mmCIF file with all atom_site columns, C-alpha atoms and ligand atoms in Angstrom:
data_model
loop_
_atom_site.group_PDB
_atom_site.id
_atom_site.type_symbol
_atom_site.label_atom_id
_atom_site.label_alt_id
_atom_site.label_comp_id
_atom_site.label_asym_id
_atom_site.label_entity_id
_atom_site.label_seq_id
_atom_site.pdbx_PDB_ins_code
_atom_site.Cartn_x
_atom_site.Cartn_y
_atom_site.Cartn_z
_atom_site.occupancy
_atom_site.B_iso_or_equiv
_atom_site.pdbx_formal_charge
_atom_site.auth_seq_id
_atom_site.auth_comp_id
_atom_site.auth_asym_id
_atom_site.auth_atom_id
_atom_site.pdbx_PDB_model_num
ATOM   1   C CA  . MET A 1 1   ? 3.005   19.950 3.993   1.00 0.00 ? 20  MET A CA  1
ATOM   2   C CA  . GLY A 1 2   ? 2.539   23.475 2.701   1.00 0.00 ? 21  GLY A CA  1
ATOM   3   C CA  . PRO A 1 3   ? 1.888   26.991 3.961   1.00 0.00 ? 22  PRO A CA  1
ATOM   4   C CA  . PRO A 1 4   ? -1.533  27.882 5.393   1.00 0.00 ? 23  PRO A CA  1
ATOM   5   C CA  . GLY A 1 5   ? -4.056  27.941 2.560   1.00 0.00 ? 24  GLY A CA  1
ATOM   6   C CA  . ALA A 1 6   ? -1.951  25.717 0.289   1.00 0.00 ? 25  ALA A CA  1
ATOM   7   C CA  . GLY A 1 7   ? -4.787  23.200 0.016   1.00 0.00 ? 26  GLY A CA  1
ATOM   8   C CA  . LYS A 1 8   ? -3.545  20.561 2.461   1.00 0.00 ? 27  LYS A CA  1
ATOM   9   C CA  . GLY A 1 9   ? -7.042  19.802 3.737   1.00 0.00 ? 28  GLY A CA  1
ATOM   10  C CA  . THR A 1 10  ? -8.623  19.534 0.290   1.00 0.00 ? 29  THR A CA  1
ATOM   11  C CA  . GLN A 1 11  ? -5.853  17.461 -1.245  1.00 0.00 ? 30  GLN A CA  1
ATOM   12  C CA  . GLY A 1 12  ? -5.286  15.389 1.897   1.00 0.00 ? 31  GLY A CA  1
ATOM   13  C CA  . ASP A 1 13  ? -8.956  14.467 1.968   1.00 0.00 ? 32  ASP A CA  1
ATOM   14  C CA  . LEU A 1 14  ? -8.992  13.381 -1.697  1.00 0.00 ? 33  LEU A CA  1
ATOM   15  C CA  . LEU A 1 15  ? -5.766  11.425 -1.248  1.00 0.00 ? 34  LEU A CA  1
ATOM   16  C CA  . ALA A 1 16  ? -7.023  9.627  1.854   1.00 0.00 ? 35  ALA A CA  1
ATOM   17  C CA  . ARG A 1 17  ? -10.274 8.702  0.079   1.00 0.00 ? 36  ARG A CA  1
ATOM   18  C CA  . SER A 1 18  ? -8.463  7.312  -2.926  1.00 0.00 ? 37  SER A CA  1
ATOM   19  C CA  . LEU A 1 19  ? -6.134  5.287  -0.694  1.00 0.00 ? 38  LEU A CA  1
ATOM   20  C CA  . GLY A 1 20  ? -9.018  4.151  1.522   1.00 0.00 ? 39  GLY A CA  1
ATOM   21  C CA  . VAL A 1 21  ? -7.307  5.307  4.720   1.00 0.00 ? 40  VAL A CA  1
ATOM   22  C CA  . PRO A 1 22  ? -8.264  7.906  7.345   1.00 0.00 ? 41  PRO A CA  1
ATOM   23  C CA  . ARG A 1 23  ? -6.965  11.484 7.192   1.00 0.00 ? 42  ARG A CA  1
ATOM   24  C CA  . TYR A 1 24  ? -6.008  13.195 10.405  1.00 0.00 ? 43  TYR A CA  1
ATOM   25  C CA  . SER A 1 25  ? -5.788  16.990 10.421  1.00 0.00 ? 44  SER A CA  1
ATOM   26  C CA  . THR A 1 26  ? -4.313  18.405 13.613  1.00 0.00 ? 45  THR A CA  1
ATOM   27  C CA  . GLY A 1 27  ? -5.972  21.769 12.818  1.00 0.00 ? 46  GLY A CA  1
ATOM   28  C CA  . ASP A 1 28  ? -9.413  20.110 12.471  1.00 0.00 ? 47  ASP A CA  1
ATOM   29  C CA  . ILE A 1 29  ? -8.905  18.112 15.674  1.00 0.00 ? 48  ILE A CA  1
ATOM   30  C CA  . LEU A 1 30  ? -7.993  21.302 17.563  1.00 0.00 ? 49  LEU A CA  1
ATOM   31  C CA  . ARG A 1 31  ? -10.961 23.234 16.123  1.00 0.00 ? 50  ARG A CA  1
ATOM   32  C CA  . LYS A 1 32  ? -13.310 20.405 17.115  1.00 0.00 ? 51  LYS A CA  1
ATOM   33  C CA  . ALA A 1 33  ? -11.882 20.467 20.657  1.00 0.00 ? 52  ALA A CA  1
ATOM   34  C CA  . GLN A 1 34  ? -12.610 24.216 20.757  1.00 0.00 ? 53  GLN A CA  1
ATOM   35  C CA  . GLU A 1 35  ? -16.198 23.733 19.624  1.00 0.00 ? 54  GLU A CA  1
ATOM   36  C CA  . GLU A 1 36  ? -16.638 21.120 22.326  1.00 0.00 ? 55  GLU A CA  1
ATOM   37  C CA  . GLY A 1 37  ? -15.030 23.407 24.903  1.00 0.00 ? 56  GLY A CA  1
ATOM   38  C CA  . THR A 1 38  ? -12.612 20.733 26.153  1.00 0.00 ? 57  THR A CA  1
ATOM   39  C CA  . PRO A 1 39  ? -9.466  21.701 28.126  1.00 0.00 ? 58  PRO A CA  1
ATOM   40  C CA  . LEU A 1 40  ? -7.406  20.892 24.999  1.00 0.00 ? 59  LEU A CA  1
ATOM   41  C CA  . GLY A 1 41  ? -9.610  23.230 22.964  1.00 0.00 ? 60  GLY A CA  1
ATOM   42  C CA  . ARG A 1 42  ? -9.277  26.039 25.477  1.00 0.00 ? 61  ARG A CA  1
ATOM   43  C CA  . GLU A 1 43  ? -5.510  25.677 25.622  1.00 0.00 ? 62  GLU A CA  1
ATOM   44  C CA  . ALA A 1 44  ? -5.152  25.550 21.832  1.00 0.00 ? 63  ALA A CA  1
ATOM   45  C CA  . LEU A 1 45  ? -7.362  28.570 21.186  1.00 0.00 ? 64  LEU A CA  1
ATOM   46  C CA  . ARG A 1 46  ? -4.903  31.184 22.417  1.00 0.00 ? 65  ARG A CA  1
ATOM   47  C CA  . TYR A 1 47  ? -2.146  29.853 20.162  1.00 0.00 ? 66  TYR A CA  1
ATOM   48  C CA  . MET A 1 48  ? -4.328  29.449 17.101  1.00 0.00 ? 67  MET A CA  1
ATOM   49  C CA  . ASP A 1 49  ? -5.887  32.898 17.350  1.00 0.00 ? 68  ASP A CA  1
ATOM   50  C CA  . ALA A 1 50  ? -2.404  34.405 17.588  1.00 0.00 ? 69  ALA A CA  1
ATOM   51  C CA  . GLY A 1 51  ? -1.135  32.432 14.576  1.00 0.00 ? 70  GLY A CA  1
ATOM   52  C CA  . GLU A 1 52  ? 1.328   30.583 16.813  1.00 0.00 ? 71  GLU A CA  1
ATOM   53  C CA  . LEU A 1 53  ? 1.949   26.856 16.966  1.00 0.00 ? 72  LEU A CA  1
ATOM   54  C CA  . VAL A 1 54  ? 0.310   24.756 19.642  1.00 0.00 ? 73  VAL A CA  1
ATOM   55  C CA  . PRO A 1 55  ? 3.094   23.196 21.810  1.00 0.00 ? 74  PRO A CA  1
ATOM   56  C CA  . ASP A 1 56  ? 4.779   20.111 20.392  1.00 0.00 ? 75  ASP A CA  1
ATOM   57  C CA  . ASP A 1 57  ? 3.950   17.842 23.355  1.00 0.00 ? 76  ASP A CA  1
ATOM   58  C CA  . VAL A 1 58  ? 0.238   18.620 23.006  1.00 0.00 ? 77  VAL A CA  1
ATOM   59  C CA  . ILE A 1 59  ? 0.312   17.904 19.269  1.00 0.00 ? 78  ILE A CA  1
ATOM   60  C CA  . LEU A 1 60  ? 2.349   14.721 19.666  1.00 0.00 ? 79  LEU A CA  1
ATOM   61  C CA  . GLY A 1 61  ? -0.139  13.496 22.269  1.00 0.00 ? 80  GLY A CA  1
ATOM   62  C CA  . ILE A 1 62  ? -2.975  13.968 19.761  1.00 0.00 ? 81  ILE A CA  1
ATOM   63  C CA  . VAL A 1 63  ? -1.149  12.269 16.910  1.00 0.00 ? 82  VAL A CA  1
ATOM   64  C CA  . GLY A 1 64  ? -0.016  9.370  19.120  1.00 0.00 ? 83  GLY A CA  1
ATOM   65  C CA  . GLU A 1 65  ? -3.643  8.750  19.994  1.00 0.00 ? 84  GLU A CA  1
ATOM   66  C CA  . VAL A 1 66  ? -5.091  8.910  16.460  1.00 0.00 ? 85  VAL A CA  1
ATOM   67  C CA  . VAL A 1 67  ? -2.473  6.739  14.783  1.00 0.00 ? 86  VAL A CA  1
ATOM   68  C CA  . SER A 1 68  ? -3.038  3.985  17.335  1.00 0.00 ? 87  SER A CA  1
ATOM   69  C CA  . ARG A 1 69  ? -6.748  3.701  16.449  1.00 0.00 ? 88  ARG A CA  1
ATOM   70  C CA  . PRO A 1 70  ? -7.783  0.405  14.788  1.00 0.00 ? 89  PRO A CA  1
ATOM   71  C CA  . GLU A 1 71  ? -8.909  2.254  11.638  1.00 0.00 ? 90  GLU A CA  1
ATOM   72  C CA  . ALA A 1 72  ? -5.358  3.621  11.208  1.00 0.00 ? 91  ALA A CA  1
ATOM   73  C CA  . GLN A 1 73  ? -3.632  0.271  11.148  1.00 0.00 ? 92  GLN A CA  1
ATOM   74  C CA  . ARG A 1 74  ? -3.591  0.089  7.343   1.00 0.00 ? 93  ARG A CA  1
ATOM   75  C CA  . GLY A 1 75  ? -2.127  3.564  6.981   1.00 0.00 ? 94  GLY A CA  1
ATOM   76  C CA  . PHE A 1 76  ? -3.215  7.188  7.188   1.00 0.00 ? 95  PHE A CA  1
ATOM   77  C CA  . VAL A 1 77  ? -2.742  10.631 5.729   1.00 0.00 ? 96  VAL A CA  1
ATOM   78  C CA  . LEU A 1 78  ? -1.526  13.320 8.126   1.00 0.00 ? 97  LEU A CA  1
ATOM   79  C CA  . ASP A 1 79  ? -2.520  16.900 7.330   1.00 0.00 ? 98  ASP A CA  1
ATOM   80  C CA  . GLY A 1 80  ? -0.926  19.915 9.001   1.00 0.00 ? 99  GLY A CA  1
ATOM   81  C CA  . PHE A 1 81  ? 1.518   17.746 10.894  1.00 0.00 ? 100 PHE A CA  1
ATOM   82  C CA  . PRO A 1 82  ? 4.470   17.664 11.502  1.00 0.00 ? 101 PRO A CA  1
ATOM   83  C CA  . ARG A 1 83  ? 5.051   21.405 11.620  1.00 0.00 ? 102 ARG A CA  1
ATOM   84  C CA  . THR A 1 84  ? 8.322   21.409 13.569  1.00 0.00 ? 103 THR A CA  1
ATOM   85  C CA  . VAL A 1 85  ? 11.435  19.250 13.539  1.00 0.00 ? 104 VAL A CA  1
ATOM   86  C CA  . VAL A 1 86  ? 10.573  18.114 17.089  1.00 0.00 ? 105 VAL A CA  1
ATOM   87  C CA  . GLN A 1 87  ? 7.198   16.883 15.806  1.00 0.00 ? 106 GLN A CA  1
ATOM   88  C CA  . ALA A 1 88  ? 8.874   15.136 12.855  1.00 0.00 ? 107 ALA A CA  1
ATOM   89  C CA  . ARG A 1 89  ? 11.254  13.353 15.216  1.00 0.00 ? 108 ARG A CA  1
ATOM   90  C CA  . GLY A 1 90  ? 8.356   12.421 17.495  1.00 0.00 ? 109 GLY A CA  1
ATOM   91  C CA  . LEU A 1 91  ? 6.433   10.980 14.547  1.00 0.00 ? 110 LEU A CA  1
ATOM   92  C CA  . ALA A 1 92  ? 9.465   9.010  13.405  1.00 0.00 ? 111 ALA A CA  1
ATOM   93  C CA  . GLY A 1 93  ? 9.682   7.527  16.936  1.00 0.00 ? 112 GLY A CA  1
ATOM   94  C CA  . LEU A 1 94  ? 5.978   6.647  16.959  1.00 0.00 ? 113 LEU A CA  1
ATOM   95  C CA  . LEU A 1 95  ? 6.267   4.927  13.588  1.00 0.00 ? 114 LEU A CA  1
ATOM   96  C CA  . GLU A 1 96  ? 9.472   3.147  14.487  1.00 0.00 ? 115 GLU A CA  1
ATOM   97  C CA  . ARG A 1 97  ? 7.729   1.531  17.444  1.00 0.00 ? 116 ARG A CA  1
ATOM   98  C CA  . ARG A 1 98  ? 5.168   0.195  14.959  1.00 0.00 ? 117 ARG A CA  1
ATOM   99  C CA  . GLY A 1 99  ? 7.891   -1.031 12.622  1.00 0.00 ? 118 GLY A CA  1
ATOM   100 C CA  . GLU A 1 100 ? 6.832   1.526  10.020  1.00 0.00 ? 119 GLU A CA  1
ATOM   101 C CA  . ARG A 1 101 ? 8.089   4.625  8.298   1.00 0.00 ? 120 ARG A CA  1
ATOM   102 C CA  . LEU A 1 102 ? 6.543   7.346  6.168   1.00 0.00 ? 121 LEU A CA  1
ATOM   103 C CA  . ASP A 1 103 ? 6.010   6.446  2.511   1.00 0.00 ? 122 ASP A CA  1
ATOM   104 C CA  . ALA A 1 104 ? 6.237   10.054 1.364   1.00 0.00 ? 123 ALA A CA  1
ATOM   105 C CA  . VAL A 1 105 ? 5.896   13.674 2.325   1.00 0.00 ? 124 VAL A CA  1
ATOM   106 C CA  . VAL A 1 106 ? 3.834   15.760 -0.097  1.00 0.00 ? 125 VAL A CA  1
ATOM   107 C CA  . ASP A 1 107 ? 4.859   19.413 -0.209  1.00 0.00 ? 126 ASP A CA  1
ATOM   108 C CA  . LEU A 1 108 ? 2.299   21.730 -1.827  1.00 0.00 ? 127 LEU A CA  1
ATOM   109 C CA  . LEU A 1 109 ? 4.000   24.746 -3.388  1.00 0.00 ? 128 LEU A CA  1
ATOM   110 C CA  . VAL A 1 110 ? 2.025   28.000 -3.490  1.00 0.00 ? 129 VAL A CA  1
ATOM   111 C CA  . GLU A 1 111 ? 3.455   31.548 -3.656  1.00 0.00 ? 130 GLU A CA  1
ATOM   112 C CA  . ALA A 1 112 ? 2.921   33.960 -0.741  1.00 0.00 ? 131 ALA A CA  1
ATOM   113 C CA  . ASP A 1 113 ? 0.747   36.402 -2.767  1.00 0.00 ? 132 ASP A CA  1
ATOM   114 C CA  . GLU A 1 114 ? -1.588  33.615 -3.850  1.00 0.00 ? 133 GLU A CA  1
ATOM   115 C CA  . ILE A 1 115 ? -1.713  32.343 -0.249  1.00 0.00 ? 134 ILE A CA  1
ATOM   116 C CA  . ARG A 1 116 ? -2.724  35.761 1.091   1.00 0.00 ? 135 ARG A CA  1
ATOM   117 C CA  . ALA A 1 117 ? -5.458  36.078 -1.535  1.00 0.00 ? 136 ALA A CA  1
ATOM   118 C CA  . ARG A 1 118 ? -6.810  32.595 -0.736  1.00 0.00 ? 137 ARG A CA  1
ATOM   119 C CA  . LEU A 1 119 ? -6.831  33.118 3.026   1.00 0.00 ? 138 LEU A CA  1
ATOM   120 C CA  . GLU A 1 120 ? -8.524  36.505 2.770   1.00 0.00 ? 139 GLU A CA  1
ATOM   121 C CA  . ALA A 1 121 ? -11.238 34.920 0.632   1.00 0.00 ? 140 ALA A CA  1
ATOM   122 C CA  . ARG A 1 122 ? -11.655 31.929 3.009   1.00 0.00 ? 141 ARG A CA  1
ATOM   123 C CA  . GLY A 1 123 ? -12.337 34.044 6.169   1.00 0.00 ? 142 GLY A CA  1
ATOM   124 C CA  . ARG A 1 124 ? -11.865 31.421 8.949   1.00 0.00 ? 143 ARG A CA  1
ATOM   125 C CA  . SER A 1 125 ? -11.598 33.040 12.416  1.00 0.00 ? 144 SER A CA  1
ATOM   126 C CA  . ASP A 1 126 ? -7.783  32.806 12.331  1.00 0.00 ? 145 ASP A CA  1
ATOM   127 C CA  . ASP A 1 127 ? -7.600  34.251 8.792   1.00 0.00 ? 146 ASP A CA  1
ATOM   128 C CA  . THR A 1 128 ? -7.103  37.903 9.819   1.00 0.00 ? 147 THR A CA  1
ATOM   129 C CA  . ASP A 1 129 ? -4.297  40.058 8.317   1.00 0.00 ? 148 ASP A CA  1
ATOM   130 C CA  . ASP A 1 130 ? -2.042  39.923 11.387  1.00 0.00 ? 149 ASP A CA  1
ATOM   131 C CA  . THR A 1 131 ? -2.564  36.227 11.935  1.00 0.00 ? 150 THR A CA  1
ATOM   132 C CA  . ILE A 1 132 ? -1.943  35.382 8.288   1.00 0.00 ? 151 ILE A CA  1
ATOM   133 C CA  . ARG A 1 133 ? 1.336   37.316 8.395   1.00 0.00 ? 152 ARG A CA  1
ATOM   134 C CA  . ARG A 1 134 ? 2.383   35.531 11.583  1.00 0.00 ? 153 ARG A CA  1
ATOM   135 C CA  . ARG A 1 135 ? 1.382   32.068 10.298  1.00 0.00 ? 154 ARG A CA  1
ATOM   136 C CA  . LEU A 1 136 ? 3.464   32.600 7.147   1.00 0.00 ? 155 LEU A CA  1
ATOM   137 C CA  . GLU A 1 137 ? 6.450   33.662 9.282   1.00 0.00 ? 156 GLU A CA  1
ATOM   138 C CA  . VAL A 1 138 ? 6.019   30.646 11.535  1.00 0.00 ? 157 VAL A CA  1
ATOM   139 C CA  . TYR A 1 139 ? 5.772   28.425 8.465   1.00 0.00 ? 158 TYR A CA  1
ATOM   140 C CA  . ARG A 1 140 ? 9.061   29.752 7.080   1.00 0.00 ? 159 ARG A CA  1
ATOM   141 C CA  . ALA A 1 141 ? 10.910  29.627 10.391  1.00 0.00 ? 160 ALA A CA  1
ATOM   142 C CA  . ARG A 1 142 ? 9.580   26.422 11.962  1.00 0.00 ? 161 ARG A CA  1
ATOM   143 C CA  . THR A 1 143 ? 8.040   24.246 9.248   1.00 0.00 ? 162 THR A CA  1
ATOM   144 C CA  . LYS A 1 144 ? 10.328  24.747 6.226   1.00 0.00 ? 163 LYS A CA  1
ATOM   145 C CA  . PRO A 1 145 ? 13.213  23.133 8.161   1.00 0.00 ? 164 PRO A CA  1
ATOM   146 C CA  . VAL A 1 146 ? 11.095  19.977 8.500   1.00 0.00 ? 165 VAL A CA  1
ATOM   147 C CA  . LEU A 1 147 ? 11.380  19.466 4.723   1.00 0.00 ? 166 LEU A CA  1
ATOM   148 C CA  . GLU A 1 148 ? 15.165  19.657 4.955   1.00 0.00 ? 167 GLU A CA  1
ATOM   149 C CA  . TRP A 1 149 ? 15.057  17.240 7.874   1.00 0.00 ? 168 TRP A CA  1
ATOM   150 C CA  . TYR A 1 150 ? 13.094  14.759 5.735   1.00 0.00 ? 169 TYR A CA  1
ATOM   151 C CA  . ASP A 1 151 ? 15.507  15.185 2.846   1.00 0.00 ? 170 ASP A CA  1
ATOM   152 C CA  . ASP A 1 152 ? 18.357  14.339 5.197   1.00 0.00 ? 171 ASP A CA  1
ATOM   153 C CA  . SER A 1 153 ? 16.542  11.347 6.658   1.00 0.00 ? 172 SER A CA  1
ATOM   154 C CA  . ASP A 1 154 ? 15.841  9.713  3.291   1.00 0.00 ? 173 ASP A CA  1
ATOM   155 C CA  . VAL A 1 155 ? 12.089  10.175 3.340   1.00 0.00 ? 174 VAL A CA  1
ATOM   156 C CA  . GLU A 1 156 ? 10.879  11.074 -0.131  1.00 0.00 ? 175 GLU A CA  1
ATOM   157 C CA  . VAL A 1 157 ? 9.650   14.676 -0.350  1.00 0.00 ? 176 VAL A CA  1
ATOM   158 C CA  . VAL A 1 158 ? 7.317   15.035 -3.324  1.00 0.00 ? 177 VAL A CA  1
ATOM   159 C CA  . SER A 1 159 ? 7.011   18.706 -4.338  1.00 0.00 ? 178 SER A CA  1
ATOM   160 C CA  . ILE A 1 160 ? 3.769   19.510 -6.104  1.00 0.00 ? 179 ILE A CA  1
ATOM   161 C CA  . ASP A 1 161 ? 2.687   22.715 -7.843  1.00 0.00 ? 180 ASP A CA  1
ATOM   162 C CA  . GLY A 1 162 ? -0.325  23.677 -5.692  1.00 0.00 ? 181 GLY A CA  1
ATOM   163 C CA  . VAL A 1 163 ? -1.846  26.126 -8.173  1.00 0.00 ? 182 VAL A CA  1
ATOM   164 C CA  . GLY A 1 164 ? -4.534  24.914 -10.574 1.00 0.00 ? 183 GLY A CA  1
ATOM   165 C CA  . LEU A 1 165 ? -7.811  23.019 -10.451 1.00 0.00 ? 184 LEU A CA  1
ATOM   166 C CA  . ILE A 1 166 ? -8.372  20.787 -7.426  1.00 0.00 ? 185 ILE A CA  1
ATOM   167 C CA  . GLN A 1 167 ? -8.590  17.656 -9.595  1.00 0.00 ? 186 GLN A CA  1
ATOM   168 C CA  . GLU A 1 168 ? -5.480  18.615 -11.566 1.00 0.00 ? 187 GLU A CA  1
ATOM   169 C CA  . ILE A 1 169 ? -3.464  19.010 -8.396  1.00 0.00 ? 188 ILE A CA  1
ATOM   170 C CA  . GLN A 1 170 ? -4.762  15.676 -7.067  1.00 0.00 ? 189 GLN A CA  1
ATOM   171 C CA  . GLN A 1 171 ? -3.712  14.087 -10.354 1.00 0.00 ? 190 GLN A CA  1
ATOM   172 C CA  . ARG A 1 172 ? -0.208  15.511 -9.971  1.00 0.00 ? 191 ARG A CA  1
ATOM   173 C CA  . ILE A 1 173 ? 0.005   14.033 -6.470  1.00 0.00 ? 192 ILE A CA  1
ATOM   174 C CA  . ALA A 1 174 ? -1.307  10.643 -7.599  1.00 0.00 ? 193 ALA A CA  1
ATOM   175 C CA  . GLU A 1 175 ? 1.140   10.482 -10.495 1.00 0.00 ? 194 GLU A CA  1
ATOM   176 C CA  . ARG A 1 176 ? 4.094   11.343 -8.307  1.00 0.00 ? 195 ARG A CA  1
ATOM   177 C CA  . LEU A 1 177 ? 3.100   8.893  -5.585  1.00 0.00 ? 196 LEU A CA  1
ATOM   178 C CA  . GLY A 1 178 ? 2.624   6.287  -8.290  1.00 0.00 ? 197 GLY A CA  1
ATOM   179 C CA  . ARG A 1 179 ? -0.134  4.410  -6.551  1.00 0.00 ? 198 ARG A CA  1
ATOM   180 C CA  . GLY A 1 180 ? -2.948  4.747  -9.020  1.00 0.00 ? 199 GLY A CA  1
ATOM   181 C CA  . CYS A 1 181 ? -4.929  7.187  -6.873  1.00 0.00 ? 200 CYS A CA  1
ATOM   182 C CA  . SER A 1 182 ? -7.816  8.745  -8.813  1.00 0.00 ? 201 SER A CA  1
HETATM 183 P P1  . LIG B 2 .   ? -3.507  26.299 8.176   1.00 0.00 ? 9   LIG B P1  1
HETATM 184 O O1  . LIG B 2 .   ? -2.488  25.337 7.680   1.00 0.00 ? 9   LIG B O1  1
HETATM 185 O O2  . LIG B 2 .   ? -4.366  26.882 7.110   1.00 0.00 ? 9   LIG B O2  1
HETATM 186 O O3  . LIG B 2 .   ? -2.922  27.357 9.078   1.00 0.00 ? 9   LIG B O3  1
HETATM 187 P P2  . LIG B 2 .   ? -4.490  24.347 10.105  1.00 0.00 ? 9   LIG B P2  1
HETATM 188 O O4  . LIG B 2 .   ? -5.903  23.986 10.325  1.00 0.00 ? 9   LIG B O4  1
HETATM 189 O O5  . LIG B 2 .   ? -3.571  23.268 9.656   1.00 0.00 ? 9   LIG B O5  1
HETATM 190 O O6  . LIG B 2 .   ? -4.567  25.530 9.057   1.00 0.00 ? 9   LIG B O6  1
HETATM 191 O O7  . LIG B 2 .   ? -3.870  24.994 11.429  1.00 0.00 ? 9   LIG B O7  1
HETATM 192 C C1  . LIG B 2 .   ? -4.507  26.042 12.126  1.00 0.00 ? 9   LIG B C1  1
HETATM 193 C C2  . LIG B 2 .   ? -3.749  26.341 13.419  1.00 0.00 ? 9   LIG B C2  1
HETATM 194 O O8  . LIG B 2 .   ? -3.788  25.171 14.275  1.00 0.00 ? 9   LIG B O8  1
HETATM 195 C C3  . LIG B 2 .   ? -2.265  26.649 13.277  1.00 0.00 ? 9   LIG B C3  1
HETATM 196 O O9  . LIG B 2 .   ? -2.030  28.021 12.985  1.00 0.00 ? 9   LIG B O9  1
HETATM 197 C C4  . LIG B 2 .   ? -1.738  26.237 14.665  1.00 0.00 ? 9   LIG B C4  1
HETATM 198 O O10 . LIG B 2 .   ? -2.024  27.227 15.654  1.00 0.00 ? 9   LIG B O10 1
HETATM 199 C C5  . LIG B 2 .   ? -2.583  25.025 15.008  1.00 0.00 ? 9   LIG B C5  1
HETATM 200 N N1  . LIG B 2 .   ? -1.923  23.749 14.577  1.00 0.00 ? 9   LIG B N1  1
HETATM 201 C C6  . LIG B 2 .   ? -2.400  22.864 13.675  1.00 0.00 ? 9   LIG B C6  1
HETATM 202 N N2  . LIG B 2 .   ? -1.550  21.839 13.496  1.00 0.00 ? 9   LIG B N2  1
HETATM 203 C C7  . LIG B 2 .   ? -0.492  22.086 14.306  1.00 0.00 ? 9   LIG B C7  1
HETATM 204 C C8  . LIG B 2 .   ? 0.740   21.420 14.581  1.00 0.00 ? 9   LIG B C8  1
HETATM 205 N N3  . LIG B 2 .   ? 1.076   20.266 13.949  1.00 0.00 ? 9   LIG B N3  1
HETATM 206 N N4  . LIG B 2 .   ? 1.586   21.977 15.478  1.00 0.00 ? 9   LIG B N4  1
HETATM 207 C C9  . LIG B 2 .   ? 1.286   23.103 16.114  1.00 0.00 ? 9   LIG B C9  1
HETATM 208 N N5  . LIG B 2 .   ? 0.163   23.797 15.909  1.00 0.00 ? 9   LIG B N5  1
HETATM 209 C C10 . LIG B 2 .   ? -0.730  23.311 15.016  1.00 0.00 ? 9   LIG B C10 1
#
């Protein structure tokens, strides 16, 4: 978890590699669907370009599919999901049916000014001024409550300072998860 530009993709990828499990990024899956011009991609595009969230049922359909893949049976890292309490509840239901629960939620902390600077430098098609502003608002209003929901449901939320060198931040995550990730 973390605001746009917090480094979820970078850190999620390193974490998944060190754990030897797949990483699923809902943002990447949606962008791939757009490149391929699928109906999912076309539907998602209008939300993403406006900095809005893609509807929960669409996202839950995607996540339900990826976590049931054979490669995901030994675990997975989710990146950019869940972003709403409805998604978090949906994920809990999916996992419950598998007799599993989340090991941890990693929350990457980065200040708004740093976020704006990073996103302006990155320049993805949804990294325009208006969209960045809207995505930060949506993060505060819709995604922040997910962290409280996890706190209340006894899932460990590991807060990590997301400013520093990539390897340093990965080290902080590994230490806090206590699994000997490199
Ligand atoms: P960032 O976190 O930098 O905004 P992402 O790639 O995670 O980048 O997300 C890009 C966009 O994709 C979001 O602004 C949103 O429109 C859509 N999206 C990704 N994941 C979700 C999700 N779990 N729920 C709803 N929309 C999502």
